[in-house]
Amino acid sequence: MIRFPIDLSWGRRMRSLRVEIALGFGVVIVLMLALGAAFYLSEQRSAAAIDKLLNSDNRMADLSLRSSLAMYKARDAENELLLSADRLGVSQASERSLPTMQNHLLDMREYLASLRILSADPQFRSQIDQIEAQIHQYEDGFLAFIERRGKEGRLGSANAFRQSYVDTAVAIEASVEALHTAATKRALQTHSDVERAAKFSGWAAIAVVALATLLAAVVASIVSQRITDSIAQLIAFSRRVAAGDFSARAQHGRADEFGILANAMNQMAESIENSNVLLETSADSLKHQATHDVLTGLPNRALLEDRLKQAISYADRYGRLMTVVFINLDGFKLVNDSLSHKAGDELLKVMAERMSQCLRSGDTVGRTGGDEFVIVLYDQPRDGTQVVPALQRLLEAIAQPVQIGAQGVQLTGSLGVATYPADGVDADALLMNAEAATYRAKTSGRNNFQFYAAEMNRAIRDKLAMREGLRNAIARGEFHLVYQPQVDMRSGQVTGVEALIRWQHPEHGLVSPVEFIPLAEETGLIVPIGEWVLRTACFQNKAWQDSGLPAFSVSVNVSARQFRERTLIEQVAQALEDSGLDARFLELELTESLVMEDLEKALLSMKALRAIGVQFSVDDFGVGYSSLSALKRFPIARLKIDRAFVCNIPDDEEDKAIAKAIISLGHELHLKVIAEGVESEEQLEFLRTNGCDEMQGYLFSPPVLPTEIAPLVKHALVLHMQAEGAADRATSV
């Protein structure tokens, strides 16, 4: 191998010490500049990462908090729906509050979806998935509860569903709170990590500057001090927030990362403070709503029962009496229906205020629903001498007139009284027995008070049994119709029949309509019963026509509750269409008082049905309160003289005068007049002589089954033809 000698000493000789120092110092400077540049770039990237991490963690904390608030709002909408169900009904309450509740749950799902996107922690995502599943379970359970509560006879099932979804809601609230706590801790942990990183960065900067120059060391010391001060402020701020002082704020006048961090932490503290205030306010509001009536502000049934238990304990401890008064406002339904629900609400507020003013400070008055109130009279003496004066004051206060807008209203009250311990040993028994006494007060003429007696419960049980049987009577086929013919006075032919409902009870036999119709009106069952009567009568009349009988009308009585239904017109049209009966052969019988409850609305409904071809008659004419100016506006074809004015003809001169006046009035208005309850030849002769057009009563036929109508119609037709033949023969002679 050939070696070429290399002399390295030449390079060393060519460089002087100054140059080497200069080169060395230059290398140091270059290295320091490179280190500074690298440190600068690293610091910029770290700052960007810190901003991103802070924004992400703060966003997660904010989303978890929003999820918690959305759940509280959903529960608030749920409570609002349940509180308004008794007053407005399940269907109307659901239309008002259910969409709001579902919107809050939808917001909650969106917040959770955003959390899942932001988080990379599998355990955190698992918590989110569990909460979303619970939300679906809660929403499905609540919808199932509402569906069953809206159906008659499924209250027990509805309560079971309610317990299920309430448990789920509680679990959701706990899970969301845990989620928010975890997110907040994570954000705080991130802030702590940032502080440590910043501290390390500060010391590194000090070391770099110290190696460069003494001035850099001084500057680094100043910078380090400023950083230390900022960190100390943030630590102190964090400790105050952790101790519960959510009003604490960090100074954030600087524009560096610590200023950004301080501003973000201030926003977090402000958000926590607002959330805490909102939660406290919501808790107070929910507690009040859960224990007080929304309309009057009085204690509701739940709070009343608690007060009752306290009063019972006090009575036991000191050997005193305690009295429960159940109050029902007489005639409130008529006011509510005729003057609007808004007027009814104002009336309830006035009555609540009056009752409160009648009581001592220690007594309690509450509203249990509708027009029903309960009063708890504490600390009564054993002789009960203070009860009757208190009841008299209540009756007098309720009976005072009330001005609702331009309308003066006067109501009375029916009061039922139960005393502890004689009439019950617990709150439920006392309330039930006081309500039973109220029922006795109503049946005793109203505007009075009745003390509980044991036999009252038997009457209530009978009423409840009757109501339950009535609820299932249509499905069991226990109803049937009988028909009473209506006869032309001159020809003697059958011109129509009136459909009358009968109830064949499986245990009690034939139940009079006088017994079950008022109960059907009270419970609202009159609506489906009335629709069944309407359809059955239409199909029966069409069947008579198809069998070859001469066409005549069938009259169907329409109740006040049924007439107020918005679907009445559709029900009538559907019954006519399904049966194939011509509308002119259907007559609806209305009472004067029914039409006069809301004259303008009644006229609109009557005109709409009259346009279809349906006929109208005014039943029981003479016992109502219609004015002649209103009567002439009715699109009616007949007036029916009430049987009360027919039964004493021809002996009672006043009844004769009233009957003649009604006949004359009807003819002046171009109406036919039919008399009910005709049972004697004398009554028939009087009515015929005075121009009455038609009659209905036992003189011709009692109400009969559908199969007995055909022989009656044919017999009347034969008699008419015989009479005409005899008249023709007399004329020819």
XYZ file of C-alpha atoms in Angstrom:
733
model
C 0.000 0.000 0.000
C 1.453 3.387 -1.007
C 1.083 5.924 1.810
C 1.008 9.661 1.132
C 2.347 11.667 4.045
C -0.162 14.299 5.348
C 0.982 17.156 7.511
C -1.863 18.189 9.792
C 0.179 20.742 11.669
C -0.310 23.127 8.776
C -3.960 23.721 9.666
C -3.075 24.376 13.249
C -0.361 26.810 12.301
C -2.663 28.672 9.966
C -5.188 29.392 12.838
C -4.306 31.835 15.574
C -5.539 31.522 19.140
C -7.809 34.441 18.619
C -9.252 32.732 15.599
C -9.682 29.467 17.496
C -11.309 31.312 20.374
C -13.371 33.208 17.906
C -14.241 30.007 16.111
C -14.951 28.254 19.400
C -17.049 31.130 20.647
C -18.729 31.226 17.258
C -19.455 27.534 17.520
C -20.840 28.139 21.005
C -22.896 31.030 19.711
C -24.121 28.942 16.816
C -24.977 26.129 19.186
C -26.720 28.557 21.531
C -28.616 30.106 18.638
C -29.561 26.663 17.380
C -30.637 25.673 20.897
C -32.556 28.926 21.238
C -34.205 28.428 17.859
C -35.084 24.839 18.739
C -36.373 25.956 22.123
C -38.421 28.699 20.468
C -40.003 26.325 17.950
C -40.664 23.749 20.679
C -42.257 26.400 22.897
C -44.540 27.499 20.055
C -45.620 23.929 19.383
C -46.123 23.329 23.132
C -48.236 26.484 23.398
C -50.391 25.337 20.488
C -50.756 21.878 22.066
C -51.648 23.457 25.410
C -54.317 25.651 23.786
C -55.777 22.674 21.990
C -55.705 20.517 25.138
C -57.225 23.270 27.270
C -59.989 23.925 24.746
C -60.705 20.209 24.450
C -60.864 19.592 28.213
C -62.836 22.754 28.883
C -65.233 21.826 26.087
C -65.686 18.371 27.640
C -66.435 19.898 31.034
C -68.884 22.328 29.462
C -70.665 19.584 27.464
C -71.000 17.366 30.518
C -72.477 20.300 32.432
C -74.904 21.037 29.589
C -75.952 17.376 29.612
C -76.716 17.615 33.313
C -78.770 20.796 32.818
C -80.669 19.253 29.892
C -81.642 16.327 32.118
C -82.884 18.674 34.821
C -84.955 20.541 32.236
C -86.411 17.270 30.945
C -87.391 16.295 34.486
C -88.914 19.734 34.969
C -91.012 19.261 31.790
C -91.980 15.799 33.044
C -93.182 17.239 36.355
C -95.079 20.003 34.567
C -96.880 17.398 32.429
C -97.837 15.290 35.458
C -99.021 18.325 37.459
C -101.260 19.577 34.615
C -102.651 16.109 33.690
C -105.384 16.172 36.338
C -106.503 19.656 35.320
C -106.207 19.451 31.520
C -106.254 15.718 30.894
C -103.451 13.433 29.858
C -103.841 14.084 26.119
C -103.784 17.906 26.322
C -101.084 17.953 28.966
C -98.936 15.653 26.738
C -99.411 17.952 23.730
C -98.162 20.909 25.771
C -95.234 19.434 27.697
C -94.077 16.179 26.038
C -92.367 17.848 23.000
C -90.410 20.135 25.367
C -89.242 17.165 27.401
C -88.177 15.229 24.287
C -86.312 18.267 22.923
C -84.287 18.473 26.138
C -83.484 14.758 25.902
C -82.441 15.267 22.259
C -80.128 18.131 23.334
C -78.651 15.839 25.954
C -77.944 13.151 23.354
C -76.218 15.727 21.120
C -74.017 16.894 24.012
C -73.067 13.301 24.799
C -72.294 12.612 21.114
C -69.938 15.623 21.086
C -68.298 14.335 24.279
C -67.695 10.958 22.644
C -65.963 12.688 19.711
C -63.722 14.767 22.000
C -62.749 11.964 24.356
C -60.248 9.246 23.545
C -60.652 7.521 26.907
C -62.470 4.128 26.455
C -63.809 4.229 30.024
C -65.180 7.757 29.470
C -66.849 6.619 26.243
C -68.307 3.593 28.015
C -69.901 5.933 30.579
C -71.419 7.960 27.731
C -72.827 4.821 26.070
C -74.369 3.715 29.366
C -76.025 7.127 29.869
C -77.427 7.116 26.321
C -78.943 3.686 26.900
C -80.478 4.921 30.157
C -81.945 7.957 28.350
C -83.716 5.666 25.872
C -84.990 3.524 28.751
C -86.224 6.608 30.645
C -87.967 8.092 27.613
C -89.614 4.787 26.622
C -90.734 4.188 30.208
C -92.248 7.660 30.517
C -94.096 7.316 27.194
C -95.441 3.932 28.304
C -96.577 5.476 31.608
C -98.353 8.353 29.803
C -100.019 5.903 27.398
C -101.373 3.762 30.242
C -102.361 6.691 32.409
C -104.418 8.085 29.555
C -106.406 4.837 29.394
C -109.253 4.069 31.772
C -108.712 1.170 34.122
C -104.895 0.979 33.756
C -103.794 3.134 36.655
C -102.044 0.272 38.434
C -100.034 -0.604 35.356
C -99.216 3.073 34.824
C -97.885 3.392 38.379
C -95.583 0.407 37.834
C -94.157 2.049 34.730
C -93.789 5.295 36.582
C -91.618 3.754 39.287
C -89.443 2.196 36.593
C -88.793 5.385 34.639
C -88.300 7.450 37.815
C -85.595 4.999 38.962
C -83.975 5.282 35.542
C -84.116 9.103 35.701
C -82.401 9.087 39.091
C -79.709 6.788 37.704
C -79.206 9.101 34.716
C -78.815 12.143 36.935
C -76.215 10.338 39.040
C -74.346 9.113 35.953
C -74.319 12.565 34.332
C -73.112 14.122 37.577
C -70.309 11.544 37.750
C -69.453 12.257 34.113
C -69.285 15.977 34.777
C -67.133 15.408 37.846
C -64.717 13.257 35.831
C -64.529 15.837 33.026
C -63.930 18.644 35.498
C -61.206 16.683 37.272
C -59.617 15.949 33.925
C -59.647 19.645 33.024
C -58.099 20.535 36.363
C -55.492 17.800 35.927
C -54.660 19.213 32.491
C -54.261 22.649 34.007
C -51.918 21.168 36.596
C -49.872 19.437 33.885
C -49.680 22.681 31.971
C -48.417 24.449 35.067
C -45.664 21.882 35.548
C -44.710 22.078 31.864
C -44.629 25.846 32.025
C -42.446 25.752 35.110
C -40.022 23.377 33.434
C -39.991 25.559 30.329
C -39.196 28.590 32.475
C -36.213 26.910 34.113
C -34.955 25.758 30.718
C -35.200 29.274 29.399
C -33.276 30.538 32.432
C -30.483 27.999 31.797
C -30.185 28.934 28.104
C -30.109 32.641 28.834
C -27.627 32.148 31.696
C -25.192 30.372 29.355
C -25.421 33.229 26.870
C -24.910 36.318 28.992
C -25.257 37.657 32.460
C -27.930 39.970 31.191
C -29.844 37.012 29.869
C -29.606 35.503 33.335
C -31.105 38.648 34.820
C -33.837 38.715 32.200
C -34.446 35.029 32.776
C -34.750 35.687 36.492
C -37.332 38.385 35.841
C -39.235 36.160 33.444
C -39.046 33.316 35.936
C -40.422 35.548 38.662
C -43.311 36.618 36.497
C -44.063 33.011 35.620
C -43.844 32.021 39.272
C -46.238 34.800 40.234
C -48.709 33.727 37.575
C -48.536 30.134 38.658
C -49.007 31.141 42.300
C -52.088 33.188 41.383
C -53.578 30.300 39.438
C -52.847 27.862 42.268
C -54.461 30.184 44.787
C -57.434 30.629 42.452
C -57.759 26.863 41.977
C -57.737 26.301 45.731
C -60.521 28.863 46.263
C -62.675 27.233 43.584
C -61.964 23.777 45.020
C -63.051 25.087 48.442
C -66.438 26.130 46.958
C -65.787 29.832 46.338
C -67.167 29.946 42.785
C -67.123 33.752 42.769
C -63.290 33.741 42.745
C -61.590 35.094 39.600
C -57.938 34.977 38.462
C -56.151 38.043 37.049
C -55.928 37.666 33.286
C -54.526 40.987 32.066
C -51.515 39.291 30.421
C -51.723 38.171 26.795
C -49.453 35.120 27.109
C -50.358 31.521 27.759
C -50.930 32.191 31.439
C -53.360 34.941 30.538
C -55.205 32.547 28.229
C -55.175 29.899 30.944
C -56.435 32.374 33.554
C -59.224 33.512 31.223
C -60.255 29.920 30.514
C -60.260 29.073 34.200
C -62.339 32.174 34.927
C -64.875 31.078 32.323
C -64.960 27.653 33.906
C -65.524 29.142 37.362
C -68.251 31.422 36.025
C -69.939 28.469 34.329
C -69.767 26.443 37.539
C -71.170 29.380 39.531
C -74.079 29.863 37.111
C -74.773 26.154 37.097
C -74.724 26.034 40.885
C -77.184 28.942 41.126
C -79.394 27.371 38.484
C -79.349 24.016 40.251
C -80.237 25.591 43.596
C -83.039 27.628 42.011
C -84.342 24.618 40.092
C -84.271 22.474 43.216
C -86.303 25.054 45.160
C -88.738 25.456 42.287
C -89.162 21.719 41.818
C -89.688 21.220 45.536
C -92.383 23.899 45.589
C -94.086 22.528 42.478
C -94.064 19.041 43.933
C -95.885 20.163 47.072
C -98.152 23.003 45.903
C -100.998 23.478 43.461
C -99.828 25.356 40.363
C -102.995 27.456 39.961
C -103.788 28.569 43.526
C -100.434 28.105 45.248
C -102.135 26.067 47.963
C -100.661 22.815 49.302
C -101.459 19.859 47.055
C -102.546 16.405 48.126
C -98.998 15.239 48.916
C -98.313 18.151 51.265
C -101.815 17.878 52.737
C -101.196 14.273 53.698
C -97.971 15.301 55.431
C -99.818 18.056 57.310
C -102.523 15.556 58.237
C -99.942 13.210 59.739
C -98.466 16.071 61.763
C -101.939 17.070 62.989
C -102.691 13.464 63.984
C -99.432 13.251 65.950
C -100.239 16.521 67.711
C -103.764 15.342 68.562
C -102.379 12.099 70.002
C -99.715 13.858 72.039
C -101.988 16.457 73.643
C -105.330 14.638 73.666
C -107.022 17.040 71.234
C -109.264 16.597 68.173
C -108.356 17.222 64.528
C -110.962 17.844 61.810
C -110.759 17.324 58.054
C -113.195 19.291 55.859
C -113.659 18.199 52.222
C -115.151 21.014 50.088
C -116.757 20.755 46.651
C -117.953 23.902 44.860
C -121.585 23.603 43.721
C -122.204 24.706 40.145
C -118.545 25.280 39.274
C -118.742 23.025 36.209
C -121.468 25.174 34.665
C -119.413 28.334 35.199
C -116.286 26.681 33.805
C -118.109 25.437 30.695
C -120.146 28.574 30.006
C -117.656 31.352 30.859
C -114.447 29.572 29.739
C -111.748 27.734 31.663
C -109.868 30.990 32.221
C -112.833 32.393 34.138
C -113.041 29.129 36.076
C -109.375 29.433 37.040
C -109.916 32.991 38.296
C -112.891 31.800 40.318
C -110.825 29.046 41.923
C -108.153 31.573 42.932
C -110.771 33.786 44.587
C -112.274 30.841 46.466
C -108.835 29.693 47.624
C -108.093 33.161 49.004
C -111.445 33.350 50.792
C -111.028 29.975 52.438
C -107.526 30.882 53.602
C -108.811 34.079 55.206
C -111.489 32.144 57.136
C -108.955 29.968 58.930
C -106.564 30.362 61.815
C -102.864 30.701 61.083
C -102.201 27.128 62.176
C -104.879 25.552 59.950
C -104.221 24.346 56.407
C -106.266 24.687 53.225
C -105.205 22.782 50.113
C -106.516 21.951 46.658
C -106.682 18.311 45.626
C -107.872 18.904 42.053
C -110.673 20.478 40.015
C -113.118 22.284 42.291
C -112.210 20.221 45.364
C -110.473 21.632 48.427
C -109.444 20.086 51.764
C -109.090 21.960 55.047
C -107.245 20.635 58.102
C -108.415 22.219 61.353
C -105.665 21.682 63.955
C -105.907 21.540 67.689
C -109.679 21.332 68.221
C -111.106 20.993 71.751
C -112.549 17.621 72.690
C -116.126 18.960 72.746
C -115.897 20.088 69.083
C -117.517 23.464 69.793
C -115.258 25.356 67.379
C -116.001 23.236 64.319
C -119.538 24.359 63.471
C -118.773 28.130 63.586
C -115.768 27.542 61.319
C -117.941 25.608 58.852
C -120.562 28.368 58.870
C -117.882 30.944 58.091
C -116.670 28.851 55.178
C -120.184 28.492 53.719
C -120.793 32.242 54.011
C -117.440 33.112 52.438
C -117.958 30.753 49.486
C -121.497 32.073 48.878
C -120.362 35.688 48.483
C -120.773 36.922 44.848
C -117.684 37.034 42.640
C -117.142 39.417 39.729
C -115.386 37.674 36.820
C -114.853 40.324 34.183
C -118.289 41.723 33.378
C -120.083 38.662 34.734
C -121.259 38.281 38.305
C -121.047 34.715 39.634
C -122.308 33.190 42.872
C -121.470 29.670 43.981
C -122.165 27.613 47.060
C -120.220 24.822 48.721
C -120.948 21.305 49.886
C -118.816 20.401 52.907
C -118.041 16.991 54.348
C -116.511 16.686 57.812
C -114.483 13.853 59.370
C -112.933 14.061 62.841
C -109.884 12.284 64.252
C -109.911 9.795 65.883
C -113.636 8.999 65.691
C -113.898 8.918 61.878
C -110.508 7.487 60.915
C -107.088 6.672 62.333
C -104.953 7.754 59.380
C -104.863 10.415 56.664
C -106.314 8.197 53.901
C -109.299 7.128 55.991
C -110.058 10.691 57.081
C -109.904 12.042 53.523
C -112.060 9.233 52.182
C -114.689 9.637 54.897
C -114.765 13.424 54.575
C -115.338 13.009 50.823
C -118.171 10.581 51.558
C -119.783 13.191 53.794
C -119.443 15.743 50.969
C -121.396 13.435 48.697
C -124.154 13.324 51.336
C -124.113 17.139 51.532
C -124.637 17.372 47.769
C -127.539 14.926 47.802
C -129.046 16.861 50.745
C -129.564 20.022 48.721
C -126.025 21.459 48.601
C -124.831 24.634 50.376
C -124.593 22.727 53.659
C -122.191 20.603 55.673
C -122.552 17.006 56.769
C -120.606 15.070 59.402
C -119.394 11.631 58.417
C -121.504 8.602 59.320
C -120.570 4.977 58.661
C -123.474 4.291 56.273
C -122.114 6.881 53.827
C -119.406 4.507 52.636
C -122.020 2.013 51.534
C -123.595 4.616 49.258
C -120.196 5.455 47.778
C -119.373 1.795 47.214
C -122.695 1.334 45.427
C -121.960 4.358 43.257
C -118.474 3.102 42.412
C -119.853 -0.329 41.547
C -122.508 1.264 39.344
C -119.865 3.390 37.595
C -117.624 0.381 36.953
C -120.539 -1.614 35.578
C -121.544 1.322 33.379
C -118.014 1.535 31.993
C -118.240 -2.030 30.604
C -121.936 -2.092 29.707
C -121.479 -1.327 25.985
C -118.758 -3.956 25.523
C -120.913 -6.554 27.289
C -124.018 -5.746 25.249
C -126.086 -4.822 28.297
C -127.755 -1.791 26.713
C -130.791 -1.986 24.440
C -133.204 0.537 22.957
C -136.965 0.732 23.227
C -139.083 3.001 21.054
C -142.212 5.003 21.913
C -144.408 5.922 18.929
C -145.366 9.510 18.152
C -148.847 9.829 16.632
C -150.502 12.473 14.452
C -153.556 13.899 16.292
C -155.744 14.083 13.197
C -154.893 10.983 11.209
C -153.867 8.718 14.058
C -150.866 7.504 12.035
C -147.394 6.968 13.506
C -145.190 9.871 12.394
C -142.092 8.946 14.350
C -140.614 7.141 17.342
C -138.424 8.266 20.217
C -135.425 6.043 21.023
C -135.028 5.402 24.752
C -132.082 3.543 26.299
C -132.443 0.752 28.857
C -129.733 -1.025 30.872
C -130.167 -4.712 31.697
C -127.679 -5.101 34.552
C -126.500 -8.736 35.059
C -126.984 -8.492 38.846
C -129.455 -5.676 39.502
C -131.782 -6.333 36.588
C -133.315 -3.438 34.654
C -131.731 -0.166 35.830
C -133.740 3.009 35.311
C -132.176 5.739 33.141
C -132.918 8.113 36.024
C -130.225 6.249 37.991
C -127.477 5.736 35.427
C -127.787 8.709 33.022
C -126.660 11.308 35.647
C -123.738 9.040 36.539
C -122.833 8.699 32.859
C -122.929 12.507 32.540
C -120.703 12.904 35.597
C -118.060 10.425 34.404
C -118.105 11.411 30.724
C -119.314 7.933 29.686
C -122.414 9.599 28.222
C -120.348 10.414 25.113
C -119.688 6.795 23.971
C -123.148 5.749 25.219
C -124.785 8.556 23.240
C -122.867 7.584 20.111
C -124.021 3.974 20.530
C -127.664 5.118 20.868
C -127.348 7.303 17.770
C -125.896 4.549 15.586
C -128.276 1.864 16.879
C -131.338 4.067 16.251
C -130.211 4.919 12.702
C -129.614 1.275 11.795
C -132.969 0.260 13.318
C -134.928 2.916 11.415
C -133.271 1.881 8.169
C -134.167 -1.754 8.931
C -137.852 -0.794 9.427
C -137.866 1.020 6.092
C -136.229 -1.927 4.318
C -138.918 -4.238 5.772
C -141.651 -2.215 4.037
C -142.909 0.023 6.835
C -143.853 3.601 5.922
C -140.909 5.962 6.437
C -140.965 7.953 9.668
C -138.372 9.757 11.799
C -136.542 8.427 14.830
C -135.802 10.899 17.651
C -132.588 10.601 19.651
C -131.910 12.583 22.828
C -128.562 14.401 22.868
C -126.997 15.167 26.249
C -125.229 18.416 27.095
C -121.867 16.655 27.370
C -122.373 14.932 24.029
C -123.492 18.150 22.312
C -120.295 19.929 23.404
C -118.101 17.285 21.757
C -116.318 18.642 18.694
C -116.795 15.299 16.966
C -120.624 15.283 17.237
C -121.180 16.409 13.653
C -118.779 13.762 12.343
C -120.459 11.104 14.525
C -123.917 11.943 13.143
C -122.680 12.007 9.544
C -120.859 8.700 10.003
C -123.899 7.018 11.590
C -126.105 8.117 8.682
C -123.550 7.002 6.105
C -122.925 3.615 7.709
C -126.631 2.855 8.196
C -127.775 4.264 4.858
C -130.553 6.246 6.577
C -131.696 9.468 4.918
C -130.822 12.401 7.204
C -134.413 13.759 7.147
C -135.553 10.688 9.068
C -133.244 11.465 12.020
C -134.347 13.975 14.657
C -132.108 15.144 17.512
C -133.890 16.214 20.701
C -132.223 19.023 22.661
C -133.292 20.648 25.909
C -133.648 24.415 26.294
C -130.955 24.626 28.966
C -128.517 22.655 26.796
C -128.776 25.115 23.911
C -128.714 28.198 26.136
C -125.424 27.225 27.847
C -123.536 28.628 24.860
C -126.115 29.939 22.401
C -123.798 31.025 19.588
C -121.782 27.822 19.597
C -124.982 25.746 19.791
C -126.437 27.574 16.797
C -123.318 26.894 14.732
C -123.491 23.166 15.500
C -127.240 23.022 14.844
C -126.903 24.824 11.506
C -124.096 22.478 10.434
C -126.246 19.434 11.224
C -129.300 21.049 9.668
C -127.298 21.504 6.465
C -126.857 17.717 6.356
C -130.624 17.329 6.605
C -131.002 16.349 10.263
C -134.158 17.589 12.048
C -134.247 19.184 15.527
C -136.816 19.406 18.285
C -136.762 21.145 21.664
C -137.532 18.602 24.383
C -139.200 19.399 27.728
C -140.222 22.810 26.453
C -141.526 25.121 29.163
C -139.253 23.996 31.988
C -136.079 25.674 30.693
C -135.072 29.313 30.445
C -134.780 30.146 26.751
C -135.890 33.566 25.597
C -138.250 34.079 22.664
C -135.570 36.087 20.834
C -133.238 33.075 21.076
C -135.985 30.535 20.304
C -136.818 32.073 16.934
C -133.159 31.621 15.895
C -133.183 27.859 16.533
C -133.336 25.778 13.305
C -135.920 23.458 14.868
C -139.008 21.704 13.507
C -140.939 20.757 16.662
C -141.614 21.780 20.231
C -142.335 19.090 22.814
C -144.651 20.033 25.674
C -143.161 18.595 28.837
C -145.208 15.866 30.541
C -145.287 18.034 33.698
C -147.835 20.309 31.956
C -149.857 17.403 30.524
C -150.330 15.054 33.482
C -152.853 17.301 35.338
C -154.943 18.238 32.294
C -157.871 18.934 32.281
C -158.128 19.485 36.046
C -155.319 22.040 36.519
C -156.200 25.401 34.965
C -152.612 26.685 35.054
C -151.311 23.612 33.185
C -154.087 24.004 30.628
C -153.150 27.654 30.115
C -149.446 26.805 29.728
C -150.169 24.002 27.258
C -152.412 26.273 25.165
C -149.752 29.015 25.220
C -147.015 26.613 24.033
C -149.248 25.323 21.205
C -150.041 28.869 20.118
C -146.390 29.935 20.322
C -145.244 26.944 18.292
C -147.759 27.609 15.527
C -146.819 31.307 15.432
C -143.227 30.201 14.845
C -144.400 27.699 12.178
C -143.386 24.741 14.332
C -145.211 21.518 14.999
C -146.113 20.859 18.627
C -146.035 17.413 20.223
C -147.257 16.617 23.739
C -145.458 14.056 25.918
C -147.012 11.866 28.588
C -150.558 11.655 27.176
C -152.289 8.918 29.174
C -156.037 9.661 29.088
C -158.751 10.402 26.566
C -159.485 13.683 28.355
C -155.914 14.846 27.858
C -156.021 13.777 24.211
C -159.310 15.586 23.566
C -158.069 18.795 25.195
C -154.851 18.788 23.171
C -156.637 17.963 19.901
C -159.235 20.687 20.505
C -156.499 23.271 21.081
C -154.605 22.372 17.903
C -151.773 20.205 19.199
C -150.270 18.413 16.206
C -148.882 15.182 17.691
C -148.942 13.159 20.876
C -146.747 10.613 22.621
C -147.683 8.573 25.658
C -149.092 5.439 27.205
C -152.562 6.174 25.804
C -151.305 4.957 22.437
C -148.322 2.816 23.501
C -145.583 2.569 26.124
C -141.967 2.296 24.925
C -141.677 -1.092 23.173
C -139.034 -3.319 21.649
C -138.145 -2.817 17.956
C -140.102 -5.926 16.934
C -143.323 -4.454 18.360
C -143.207 -1.233 16.351
C -144.324 -2.784 13.060
C -147.697 -4.099 14.405
C -148.406 -0.713 16.007
C -147.662 1.177 12.796
C -149.761 -1.198 10.697
C -152.663 -1.103 13.157
C -152.637 2.716 13.159
C -152.563 2.691 9.357
C -155.578 0.329 9.181
C -157.552 2.520 11.583
C -156.703 5.570 9.520
C -157.844 3.885 6.281
C -161.065 2.738 7.960
C -161.705 6.259 9.217
C -161.131 7.699 5.763
C -163.468 5.114 4.238
C -166.173 5.945 6.747
C -165.730 9.642 6.046
C -166.006 9.049 2.304
C -169.198 7.020 2.769
C -170.706 9.714 4.972
C -169.887 12.321 2.358
C -171.451 10.307 -0.489
C -174.662 9.779 1.505
